[in-house]
Coordinates of C-alpha atoms in Angstrom, one line a residue:
M1 CA -16.7 0.0 -2.7
A2 CA -19.7 -2.1 -3.7
G3 CA -18.3 -3.1 -7.1
A4 CA -14.7 -3.7 -5.8
A5 CA -13.2 -7.1 -5.8
H6 CA -12.5 -8.2 -2.3
C7 CA -9.0 -9.8 -2.3
S8 CA -6.6 -11.3 0.3
L9 CA -2.8 -11.4 0.7
Q10 CA -1.4 -14.8 0.1
A11 CA 1.8 -15.4 2.0
K12 CA 4.4 -17.8 0.5
R13 CA 5.0 -20.7 2.9
L14 CA 8.5 -21.2 1.7
L15 CA 9.4 -17.7 2.9
L16 CA 8.2 -18.4 6.4
D17 CA 10.3 -19.9 9.1
P18 CA 8.2 -21.5 11.9
K19 CA 11.4 -22.7 13.7
F20 CA 13.0 -19.3 14.0
E21 CA 14.6 -19.0 17.4
G22 CA 15.1 -15.3 17.7
Y23 CA 17.9 -12.8 17.4
K24 CA 21.2 -13.1 19.1
L25 CA 22.8 -9.9 20.3
S26 CA 26.1 -9.4 18.5
L27 CA 28.9 -7.2 19.9
E28 CA 30.7 -7.0 16.6
P29 CA 31.8 -3.4 15.9
L30 CA 30.0 -1.4 13.3
A31 CA 32.0 1.2 11.3
C32 CA 30.2 4.5 11.9
Y33 CA 31.2 7.7 10.0
Q34 CA 29.9 11.2 10.6
L35 CA 29.8 14.3 8.5
G36 CA 29.2 17.7 10.0
L37 CA 26.7 19.8 8.0
D38 CA 27.5 23.4 6.9
A39 CA 24.0 24.5 7.8
A40 CA 21.3 22.9 9.8
V41 CA 18.5 20.8 8.3
A42 CA 15.4 22.9 7.3
E43 CA 13.3 21.3 10.0
V44 CA 9.7 22.7 10.3
K45 CA 8.2 22.3 13.8
L46 CA 4.5 21.8 14.2
R47 CA 2.5 25.0 15.0
D48 CA -0.1 25.3 17.8
E49 CA -2.9 24.8 15.3
Q50 CA -1.3 21.6 14.1
Y51 CA -2.3 19.6 17.2
T52 CA -3.9 16.4 15.8
L53 CA -2.4 12.9 15.5
D54 CA -2.7 13.3 11.7
H55 CA -0.5 16.4 11.7
M56 CA 2.1 14.5 13.8
R57 CA 2.1 11.5 11.4
A58 CA 2.2 13.6 8.2
F59 CA 4.6 16.4 9.3
G60 CA 5.9 15.8 12.8
M61 CA 7.3 12.3 11.9
Y62 CA 8.5 13.4 8.4
N63 CA 11.6 11.8 7.1
Y64 CA 13.9 14.7 6.0
L65 CA 16.4 12.4 4.3
H66 CA 15.5 11.4 0.8
L67 CA 17.1 8.3 -0.9
D68 CA 17.6 8.3 -4.6
S69 CA 16.8 4.7 -5.5
W70 CA 18.0 5.1 -9.1
Y71 CA 21.6 5.5 -8.0
Q72 CA 23.4 3.5 -5.3
D73 CA 24.0 5.2 -1.9
N74 CA 22.8 8.6 -3.0
V75 CA 20.9 10.8 -0.5
Y76 CA 19.5 14.3 -0.4
Y77 CA 18.2 16.8 2.2
V78 CA 17.2 20.5 2.3
D79 CA 19.0 22.8 4.6
Q80 CA 17.8 26.0 6.3
F81 CA 19.0 28.2 3.4
G82 CA 16.8 26.3 0.9
R83 CA 19.7 24.4 -0.6
I84 CA 19.2 20.9 -1.9
M85 CA 22.3 19.1 -0.5
N86 CA 23.6 15.8 -1.9
L87 CA 25.8 13.1 -0.5
S88 CA 26.9 10.3 -2.9
V89 CA 29.1 7.5 -1.4
T90 CA 31.5 5.3 -3.2
L91 CA 34.2 4.8 -0.6
D92 CA 33.5 5.2 3.1
T93 CA 37.1 6.2 3.9
A94 CA 37.0 9.0 1.3
L95 CA 33.8 10.8 2.3
Q96 CA 33.3 14.3 1.1
K97 CA 31.0 16.9 2.6
P98 CA 27.4 17.2 1.2
R99 CA 27.4 19.5 -1.8
E100 CA 24.7 21.9 -3.1
V101 CA 23.0 20.7 -6.3
F102 CA 20.1 23.2 -6.4
R103 CA 18.7 26.2 -4.5
L104 CA 15.0 26.9 -4.0
P105 CA 14.0 30.2 -5.6
T106 CA 11.7 30.9 -2.7
D107 CA 12.8 32.6 0.5
L108 CA 11.5 30.0 3.0
T109 CA 11.9 32.3 6.0
A110 CA 9.3 34.7 4.6
Y111 CA 6.5 32.1 5.1
D112 CA 5.0 31.5 8.5
N113 CA 2.6 28.7 7.6
R114 CA 4.9 26.6 5.4
L115 CA 5.5 22.9 5.6
C116 CA 8.8 20.9 5.2
A117 CA 10.2 20.9 1.7
S118 CA 9.8 17.5 0.1
I119 CA 11.6 15.7 -2.8
H120 CA 10.8 12.6 -4.9
F121 CA 12.7 10.9 -7.8
P122 CA 10.2 9.6 -10.4
S123 CA 13.0 8.5 -12.8
S124 CA 16.7 8.6 -13.2
T125 CA 16.6 12.1 -14.9
W126 CA 13.5 13.7 -13.3
V127 CA 12.8 15.2 -9.9
T128 CA 9.6 16.5 -8.3
L129 CA 10.1 19.1 -5.6
S130 CA 7.9 21.0 -3.2
D131 CA 9.2 24.0 -1.3
G132 CA 6.5 23.6 1.4
T133 CA 4.7 26.8 0.6
G134 CA 2.2 25.3 -2.0
R135 CA 4.4 25.5 -5.1
L136 CA 5.3 22.4 -7.1
Y137 CA 8.5 22.1 -9.2
L138 CA 9.3 19.7 -12.0
I139 CA 13.0 19.5 -12.5
K140 CA 15.1 17.9 -15.3
S141 CA 18.4 16.5 -13.9
D142 CA 21.4 15.0 -15.5
K143 CA 22.8 11.8 -14.1
R144 CA 22.5 12.3 -10.4
G145 CA 25.2 11.7 -7.8
N146 CA 27.8 12.6 -10.4
G147 CA 29.9 15.1 -8.6
A148 CA 30.1 18.8 -9.4
S149 CA 28.8 18.3 -12.9
E150 CA 25.2 17.5 -11.7
K151 CA 22.8 20.2 -13.0
W152 CA 19.1 20.6 -12.1
E153 CA 16.9 22.7 -14.5
I154 CA 13.3 23.8 -13.7
V155 CA 10.9 22.9 -16.6
F156 CA 7.7 23.5 -14.7
N157 CA 6.6 25.3 -11.5
E158 CA 3.2 26.4 -10.4
E159 CA 1.3 27.5 -7.2
L160 CA -1.2 24.7 -6.4
G161 CA -3.0 26.2 -3.4
T162 CA -2.5 25.4 0.3
P163 CA 0.9 23.9 1.3
F164 CA 1.5 20.2 0.8
I165 CA 4.2 17.5 0.8
I166 CA 4.9 15.1 -2.0
A167 CA 3.8 11.6 -1.2
H168 CA 4.9 9.9 -4.5
S169 CA 5.5 10.6 -8.1
V170 CA 6.1 8.6 -11.3
S171 CA 7.3 9.3 -14.8
F172 CA 5.9 7.5 -17.8
L173 CA 5.2 7.7 -21.6
K174 CA 1.7 7.4 -22.9
S175 CA 0.9 7.8 -26.7
D176 CA 4.5 9.1 -27.1
T177 CA 3.9 11.9 -24.7
H178 CA 6.0 12.2 -21.6
S179 CA 4.0 12.8 -18.4
V180 CA 4.8 13.0 -14.7
A181 CA 2.1 12.1 -12.1
V182 CA 2.5 13.5 -8.6
L183 CA 0.6 12.7 -5.4
L184 CA 0.3 15.7 -3.0
L185 CA -0.7 15.3 0.7
R186 CA -2.5 17.9 2.7
V187 CA -4.2 18.1 6.1
E188 CA -7.0 20.7 5.8
N189 CA -9.6 22.3 8.0
D190 CA -13.0 20.6 7.8
E191 CA -15.8 23.0 8.9
L192 CA -18.4 20.3 8.6
D193 CA -16.6 18.0 11.0
T194 CA -18.0 19.3 14.3
K195 CA -17.6 16.1 16.3
G196 CA -14.1 14.9 15.2
S197 CA -10.8 16.6 15.0
G198 CA -12.0 19.4 12.6
F199 CA -9.6 18.3 9.9
H200 CA -9.6 16.0 6.9
I201 CA -6.8 14.6 4.7
T202 CA -6.6 15.2 0.9
L203 CA -4.5 13.5 -1.7
E204 CA -4.3 15.4 -4.9
W205 CA -3.3 13.4 -7.9
V206 CA -1.7 15.8 -10.4
T207 CA -0.7 14.8 -13.9
I208 CA 1.8 17.1 -15.7
A209 CA 2.2 16.4 -19.5
E210 CA 4.6 17.6 -22.2
V211 CA 3.0 20.0 -24.7
S212 CA 4.3 21.7 -27.8
K213 CA 3.2 25.3 -28.6
E214 CA 4.5 27.2 -31.6
G215 CA 7.5 24.9 -31.9
E216 CA 8.4 25.2 -28.2
H217 CA 8.3 22.3 -25.8
G218 CA 7.0 22.8 -22.2
Y219 CA 5.0 21.1 -19.5
E220 CA 1.4 21.9 -18.3
I221 CA -1.0 20.4 -15.8
F222 CA -3.1 17.9 -17.7
K223 CA -5.4 16.6 -15.0
R224 CA -6.1 17.2 -11.3
R225 CA -8.1 14.7 -9.1
V226 CA -8.6 14.9 -5.4
L227 CA -9.2 12.1 -2.9
Q228 CA -10.4 12.8 0.7
G229 CA -10.3 10.8 3.9
K230 CA -10.1 11.1 7.6
S231 CA -6.7 9.6 8.4
V232 CA -3.2 10.1 7.0
P233 CA -2.5 7.2 4.7
H234 CA 0.3 4.8 5.8
Y235 CA 1.1 4.2 2.1
A236 CA 0.0 5.9 -1.1
A237 CA 1.6 5.3 -4.5
I238 CA 0.8 5.8 -8.2
E239 CA 1.2 2.9 -10.5
P240 CA 4.2 3.1 -12.9
T241 CA 1.9 3.6 -15.9
G242 CA -0.1 6.3 -14.2
D243 CA -3.4 4.3 -14.6
G244 CA -4.1 3.6 -10.9
L245 CA -3.4 4.4 -7.3
M246 CA -2.9 2.2 -4.2
I247 CA -3.6 3.4 -0.7
V248 CA -3.1 1.8 2.7
S249 CA -5.1 3.7 5.4
S250 CA -7.0 3.1 8.6
K251 CA -10.0 5.0 7.2
P252 CA -11.3 5.0 3.6
F253 CA -10.6 7.5 0.9
K254 CA -12.8 8.5 -1.9
F255 CA -12.6 10.9 -4.8
T256 CA -14.4 14.3 -4.5
Q257 CA -16.5 15.3 -7.5
D258 CA -17.7 18.5 -9.1
E259 CA -21.4 19.2 -9.4
D260 CA -21.9 17.5 -12.8
D261 CA -20.3 14.3 -11.5
K262 CA -22.4 14.4 -8.4
S263 CA -25.6 14.7 -10.4
E264 CA -24.6 11.8 -12.5
E265 CA -23.8 9.7 -9.4
N266 CA -27.1 10.6 -7.8
D267 CA -28.9 9.4 -10.9
D268 CA -26.9 6.1 -10.7
V269 CA -27.7 5.8 -7.0
K270 CA -31.5 6.3 -7.7
A271 CA -31.4 3.7 -10.4
T272 CA -29.7 1.2 -8.2
T273 CA -31.8 1.9 -5.1
E274 CA -35.1 1.3 -7.1
K275 CA -36.2 -2.2 -6.2
K276 CA -35.8 -4.6 -9.1
D277 CA -36.8 -8.2 -9.2
P278 CA -33.9 -10.7 -9.7
L279 CA -33.5 -11.9 -13.3
Y280 CA -32.8 -15.4 -12.0
Y281 CA -32.7 -17.5 -8.8
W282 CA -30.2 -20.1 -7.9
Q283 CA -29.7 -22.9 -5.4
Q284 CA -26.9 -25.3 -4.6
T285 CA -26.0 -28.6 -3.0
E286 CA -22.6 -30.1 -2.4
D287 CA -22.7 -31.6 -5.9
D288 CA -24.6 -29.3 -8.2
L289 CA -26.3 -25.9 -8.7
T290 CA -29.8 -25.2 -10.1
V291 CA -30.6 -21.9 -11.8
T292 CA -34.2 -20.8 -12.5
V293 CA -35.1 -18.1 -15.0
H294 CA -38.7 -16.8 -15.5
M295 CA -39.2 -16.3 -19.2
P296 CA -41.7 -14.0 -21.1
E297 CA -44.6 -15.9 -22.6
D298 CA -43.6 -15.4 -26.2
I299 CA -40.2 -17.2 -25.7
T300 CA -40.0 -20.7 -27.3
K301 CA -37.3 -23.3 -27.2
D302 CA -35.7 -22.1 -30.4
D303 CA -35.3 -18.6 -28.9
I304 CA -33.0 -19.9 -26.1
K305 CA -29.3 -20.1 -26.4
V306 CA -27.3 -21.5 -23.5
R307 CA -23.5 -22.0 -23.8
F308 CA -21.5 -23.9 -21.2
S309 CA -17.8 -24.0 -20.7
P310 CA -15.7 -25.2 -17.7
D311 CA -15.5 -21.7 -16.2
N312 CA -18.1 -19.6 -18.0
I313 CA -21.8 -19.5 -18.8
C314 CA -23.9 -17.5 -21.3
V315 CA -27.7 -17.4 -21.5
I316 CA -29.4 -15.4 -24.3
L317 CA -33.2 -15.1 -24.9
K318 CA -34.4 -14.2 -28.4
D319 CA -31.4 -12.2 -29.6
Q320 CA -31.6 -9.9 -26.6
P321 CA -28.5 -8.9 -24.6
P322 CA -27.2 -11.8 -22.5
L323 CA -29.4 -12.5 -19.5
M324 CA -26.6 -14.3 -17.7
E325 CA -22.9 -14.0 -18.8
G326 CA -19.6 -14.2 -17.1
K327 CA -17.1 -16.3 -15.2
L328 CA -18.4 -18.8 -12.8
Y329 CA -17.2 -18.8 -9.2
S330 CA -15.6 -22.2 -9.7
S331 CA -15.3 -24.8 -12.4
V332 CA -18.1 -27.1 -13.6
D333 CA -18.4 -30.3 -15.6
H334 CA -19.7 -28.5 -18.7
E335 CA -20.4 -31.7 -20.6
S336 CA -22.9 -32.8 -17.9
C337 CA -24.6 -29.5 -17.6
T338 CA -28.2 -29.3 -19.0
W339 CA -31.2 -27.1 -19.4
I340 CA -35.0 -27.7 -19.7
I341 CA -38.2 -25.7 -20.0
K342 CA -40.5 -26.4 -17.1
E343 CA -44.3 -26.6 -17.2
N344 CA -44.6 -23.1 -15.7
K345 CA -42.7 -21.6 -18.6
S346 CA -39.5 -21.2 -16.6
L347 CA -36.0 -22.1 -17.8
E348 CA -34.2 -24.5 -15.4
I349 CA -30.4 -24.9 -15.8
S350 CA -28.4 -27.6 -14.0
L351 CA -24.7 -27.1 -13.4
I352 CA -22.6 -30.0 -12.1
K353 CA -19.7 -28.9 -9.8
K354 CA -16.3 -30.1 -10.7
N355 CA -15.1 -30.0 -7.1
E356 CA -17.8 -31.4 -4.8
G357 CA -18.3 -30.0 -1.3
P358 CA -17.3 -26.3 -1.1
R359 CA -20.3 -23.9 -1.2
W360 CA -20.2 -21.1 -3.7
P361 CA -20.7 -17.6 -2.3
E362 CA -21.8 -16.3 -5.7
L363 CA -22.7 -17.9 -9.0
I364 CA -21.1 -15.5 -11.5
I365 CA -18.3 -13.4 -10.2
G366 CA -19.4 -9.8 -9.8
D367 CA -22.9 -10.4 -11.0
T368 CA -25.7 -9.0 -8.8
K369 CA -28.7 -9.7 -11.1
G370 CA -29.5 -13.0 -9.4
E371 CA -30.7 -14.1 -6.0
F372 CA -29.5 -17.1 -4.0
I373 CA -32.2 -19.2 -2.3
M374 CA -31.3 -21.3 0.7
D375 CA -33.5 -24.3 1.5
S376 CA -34.5 -25.1 5.1
S377 CA -32.1 -28.0 5.5
Q378 CA -29.1 -25.8 4.7
C379 CA -30.4 -23.1 7.2
S380 CA -30.6 -25.8 9.9
E381 CA -27.1 -27.1 9.2
I382 CA -25.5 -23.6 9.3
S383 CA -27.4 -22.9 12.6
E384 CA -26.1 -26.0 14.2
N385 CA -22.5 -25.3 13.1
L386 CA -22.7 -21.8 14.7
M387 CA -24.5 -22.9 17.9
H388 CA -21.3 -23.4 19.9
L389 CA -20.4 -19.7 19.3
T390 CA -23.5 -18.4 21.1
S391 CA -24.7 -18.8 24.7
E392 CA -27.0 -17.2 27.2
V393 CA -24.3 -17.0 29.8
M394 CA -20.7 -15.7 29.8
N395 CA -18.1 -18.5 29.5
P396 CA -20.6 -21.4 30.0
N397 CA -18.0 -24.2 29.9
P398 CA -14.7 -22.9 31.4
E399 CA -13.3 -26.4 31.7
K400 CA -13.4 -26.9 27.9
E401 CA -10.0 -27.6 26.2
K402 CA -10.2 -24.3 24.3
P403 CA -11.5 -21.6 26.7
P404 CA -12.5 -18.2 25.4
C405 CA -9.7 -15.7 24.7
N406 CA -8.5 -13.9 27.8
A407 CA -7.5 -10.3 26.9
Q408 CA -5.4 -10.2 30.2
E409 CA -3.0 -12.7 28.7
L410 CA -2.2 -10.4 25.8
E411 CA 1.1 -8.5 26.1
E412 CA 1.3 -4.8 25.5
C413 CA 3.1 -5.2 22.2
D414 CA 0.2 -7.3 20.9
A415 CA -2.1 -4.4 21.1
F416 CA -2.9 -2.6 17.9
L417 CA -5.6 0.1 17.8
E418 CA -6.1 0.5 14.1
D419 CA -7.5 -2.9 13.3
S420 CA -9.7 -1.6 10.5
A421 CA -6.9 -0.7 8.0
S422 CA -7.5 -1.5 4.4
L423 CA -5.6 -1.6 1.1
C424 CA -7.5 -0.1 -1.8
R425 CA -6.6 0.1 -5.5
F426 CA -8.3 3.1 -7.4
D427 CA -8.7 3.2 -11.1
G428 CA -7.6 6.5 -12.6
D429 CA -10.3 6.6 -15.3
T430 CA -13.4 5.6 -13.4
L431 CA -12.2 6.9 -10.1
K432 CA -13.7 3.8 -8.5
V433 CA -12.1 1.3 -6.1
T434 CA -11.4 -1.9 -8.1
H435 CA -9.7 -4.0 -5.4
V436 CA -9.9 -3.9 -1.7
I437 CA -8.1 -5.9 1.1
N438 CA -9.2 -5.7 4.7
L439 CA -5.8 -5.8 6.5
G440 CA -7.4 -6.4 9.9
S441 CA -4.6 -6.7 12.5
N442 CA -1.9 -6.8 9.9
Q443 CA -0.3 -3.6 11.1
Y444 CA 1.5 -1.4 8.6
L445 CA 5.2 -1.1 9.5
F446 CA 7.1 0.7 6.7
S447 CA 7.7 1.0 2.9
V448 CA 10.8 0.5 0.8
V449 CA 11.7 0.8 -2.9
V450 CA 13.2 -2.5 -4.0
D451 CA 13.1 -1.7 -7.7
P452 CA 12.6 2.0 -8.7
R453 CA 10.8 0.9 -11.9
E454 CA 8.1 -0.8 -9.7
M455 CA 5.8 0.6 -7.0
P456 CA 7.2 0.8 -3.5
C457 CA 6.9 -2.3 -1.4
F458 CA 5.1 -2.2 1.9
C459 CA 5.8 -4.2 5.0
L460 CA 3.0 -5.6 7.2
R461 CA 3.0 -7.4 10.5
H462 CA 1.7 -11.0 10.2
D463 CA 1.5 -12.6 13.7
V464 CA 5.0 -12.0 15.0
D465 CA 6.8 -11.7 11.6
A466 CA 7.1 -8.8 9.2
L467 CA 6.2 -9.6 5.6
L468 CA 7.3 -7.5 2.6
W469 CA 4.8 -7.2 -0.3
Q470 CA 5.6 -6.0 -3.8
P471 CA 2.6 -4.5 -5.7
H472 CA 2.3 -5.6 -9.4
S473 CA -0.3 -3.3 -11.1
D474 CA 0.1 -5.2 -14.4
Q475 CA -0.7 -8.6 -12.9
P476 CA -4.3 -8.7 -11.8
E477 CA -4.0 -12.4 -10.7
N478 CA -1.0 -11.6 -8.5
M479 CA -1.3 -8.0 -7.7
W480 CA 0.5 -8.2 -4.4
E481 CA 3.4 -10.6 -4.1
H482 CA 5.0 -11.8 -0.9
I483 CA 8.8 -11.3 -1.6
A484 CA 10.5 -11.4 1.8
T485 CA 10.1 -12.1 5.5
F486 CA 11.8 -10.5 8.5
N487 CA 11.4 -13.1 11.2
A488 CA 9.9 -11.9 14.5
L489 CA 10.4 -8.3 13.5
G490 CA 6.7 -7.5 13.9
Y491 CA 6.9 -8.6 17.6
V492 CA 10.4 -7.0 18.2
Q493 CA 9.5 -3.5 16.8
A494 CA 6.3 -3.4 18.9
S495 CA 8.5 -3.4 22.0
K496 CA 10.4 -0.3 21.0
Q497 CA 8.4 2.4 22.6
D498 CA 10.6 5.2 21.3
K499 CA 10.8 4.0 17.7
K500 CA 10.6 6.7 15.0
F501 CA 11.6 5.3 11.6
M502 CA 11.9 1.8 10.1
A503 CA 13.6 0.6 6.9
C504 CA 15.2 -2.4 5.3
A505 CA 17.8 -3.1 2.7
P506 CA 16.5 -3.4 -0.9
D507 CA 18.1 -6.8 -1.0
Y508 CA 16.3 -7.8 2.3
S509 CA 19.6 -8.6 4.0
Y510 CA 18.6 -6.7 7.1
A511 CA 16.0 -4.5 8.6
A512 CA 16.6 -1.5 10.9
L513 CA 14.8 0.9 13.1
C514 CA 15.9 4.0 15.0
E515 CA 14.6 5.7 18.1
C516 CA 14.0 9.5 18.4
L517 CA 17.5 9.9 19.9
R518 CA 20.8 8.2 19.4
R519 CA 20.1 4.5 19.1
V520 CA 19.8 2.4 16.0
F521 CA 18.8 -1.3 16.0
I522 CA 19.8 -3.6 13.1
Y523 CA 18.3 -7.1 12.5
R524 CA 20.2 -9.3 10.1
Q525 CA 18.7 -12.2 8.2
P526 CA 19.7 -15.7 9.5
A527 CA 23.2 -16.6 8.2
P528 CA 25.3 -19.8 8.3
L529 CA 27.9 -20.0 11.1
S530 CA 31.6 -20.4 10.6
T531 CA 31.9 -22.3 13.9
V532 CA 30.0 -25.1 15.5
L533 CA 27.2 -24.0 17.9
Y534 CA 24.9 -26.2 19.9
N535 CA 21.5 -25.4 21.5
R536 CA 22.0 -26.0 25.2
K537 CA 18.5 -27.0 26.0
E538 CA 18.0 -29.5 23.1
G539 CA 21.6 -30.5 22.5
R540 CA 21.3 -30.1 18.7
Q541 CA 23.7 -28.2 16.4
V542 CA 22.5 -24.8 15.2
G543 CA 23.1 -24.1 11.6
Q544 CA 22.1 -20.5 11.3
V545 CA 21.9 -17.5 13.6
A546 CA 20.1 -14.1 13.1
K547 CA 22.0 -11.3 14.7
Q548 CA 20.9 -8.1 16.3
L549 CA 23.3 -5.2 16.4
V550 CA 22.9 -1.9 18.2
A551 CA 24.6 1.4 17.2
T552 CA 24.7 4.5 19.4
L553 CA 25.2 7.8 17.7
E554 CA 27.5 10.4 19.2
S555 CA 24.9 13.2 19.1
N556 CA 22.1 14.4 21.3
D557 CA 20.2 16.0 18.4
P558 CA 16.9 14.4 17.4
I559 CA 17.0 12.0 14.5
L560 CA 15.3 13.7 11.5
G561 CA 16.0 11.2 8.6
F562 CA 16.7 7.5 8.2
Q563 CA 17.4 5.6 5.0
A564 CA 18.8 2.1 4.3
T565 CA 20.8 0.8 1.3
N566 CA 22.3 -2.7 0.7
E567 CA 25.5 -1.7 2.4
R568 CA 24.8 1.3 4.6
L569 CA 22.4 3.1 6.9
F570 CA 22.2 6.9 6.6
V571 CA 21.0 8.7 9.7
L572 CA 20.3 12.5 9.6
T573 CA 20.2 14.7 12.7
T574 CA 19.9 18.5 12.9
K575 CA 23.6 19.1 12.3
T576 CA 25.2 15.8 11.4
L577 CA 24.8 13.0 8.8
F578 CA 25.9 9.6 10.1
L579 CA 26.8 6.6 7.9
I580 CA 26.8 3.1 9.4
K581 CA 28.5 0.4 7.4
V582 CA 26.2 -2.7 7.8
N583 CA 27.3 -5.0 5.0
S584 CA 30.6 -5.0 3.0
G585 CA 30.3 -4.7 -0.8
N586 CA 30.4 -7.9 -2.9

């Protein structure tokens, strides 16, 4: 990740509520409807050899209920007979039983080592499907959720090796050719891992493209790329154009390469590890920067071309490729910038900072050909600033106003083991990481599709809140946008020891989580009150209240699936599909 741009997530202050007072338990009744299933859900339990935490996260906690975000209140699941069952809701009081829209050609009972079947909807007319045995299907569908007239037609299917589940898929046009990119997740044996779990995670990025042969149209695999890591990703999604990939994981992923690629990479590594002298040196003060370039003896003043602009610099010596070129870390007063040739035949460039004070961590963004030189006074200043952080004794001044952090004061719900999680963006052509964000203690909570034409959003814990982020692959300056906040949800969800799934409405009107059995918790956004309410302690009138609601399902079967729409929650158990009416339609 040496060449990756290190970024950060910028929360919008207007979407944060520092005065949020908490959720008030509401006893208002929730309409709950239940539909008995003709056949049980095709649940696949973990086998004895699938004993690791990664197996549990990938397959044991799998969401068997699939939401079709292209059509409102449209869900699917696979039953034990290999039938794809659909429920499309228009009116709660006129619910019909789930109906079959497709049947897997494979006899699932004949496979002992299969995984759960998985479905994804890359567009309004395309479906990607895995039967859990290692076979991938690409299916053309009519308008889905359209009653008995819905028809699914297989246009491509192929055996792709060991069993997998579909993590994500997208449909796109490139050069007038239709393609579908699919992300396949596997947990595989790792014979080289003798000290760890003995398994590694692979994400295979498969691109299927339309081809024409002898006047017939069909689909073939165009490209296969594999990433490998040591933890199941919390989030993995392909960009809508198929040009990149974003992954949130607690341990890093990297592309595996064939022998030719490895030899090329080794040559690159050798070239970069060979010690090279810097092409230039630079220093800085609070007001300006000084760049020194050692020039060959045959260079004269007429051979030097230096171009200044407020945000860029370019230095060329004697019609050679630019010695220095690129965007400066910050703006300069380009009309005051100068350059001279010193007596020792070196070129000295003076840059005047536009904003005095802040120190620059680099001169030219992404450029590694120079070396920063810090003078002794700057070293002394930094040393003094850091002195209070070091001591020969533990807690040398306990009476100080801000004593050291006491871990015993932390509550159990503040603990988060995976504090090294990162968000990485991979380029599909170079297979390199282009952007990376260290998430630190910003715990991943869940993902949701707000707009099916965009990448899925992901929700992270920030302090006690839960912040929803929308990736924008086509906006490099604003690649991750903060679009919604669920107040105190980060803290609340941490107290639910038996939590299994989390979700939120695509319009952000509520968030919800369910336990492994029976109970569902709903957290509404703050809403104005129809009556006058006063805070007893402070005596002031309360304008808005955020409500918590609790629903208890009439079933002792484990919850296998959980999806949220703007109006309803869908909860799937082994033999029943529950609908909870959360919001009334507009």
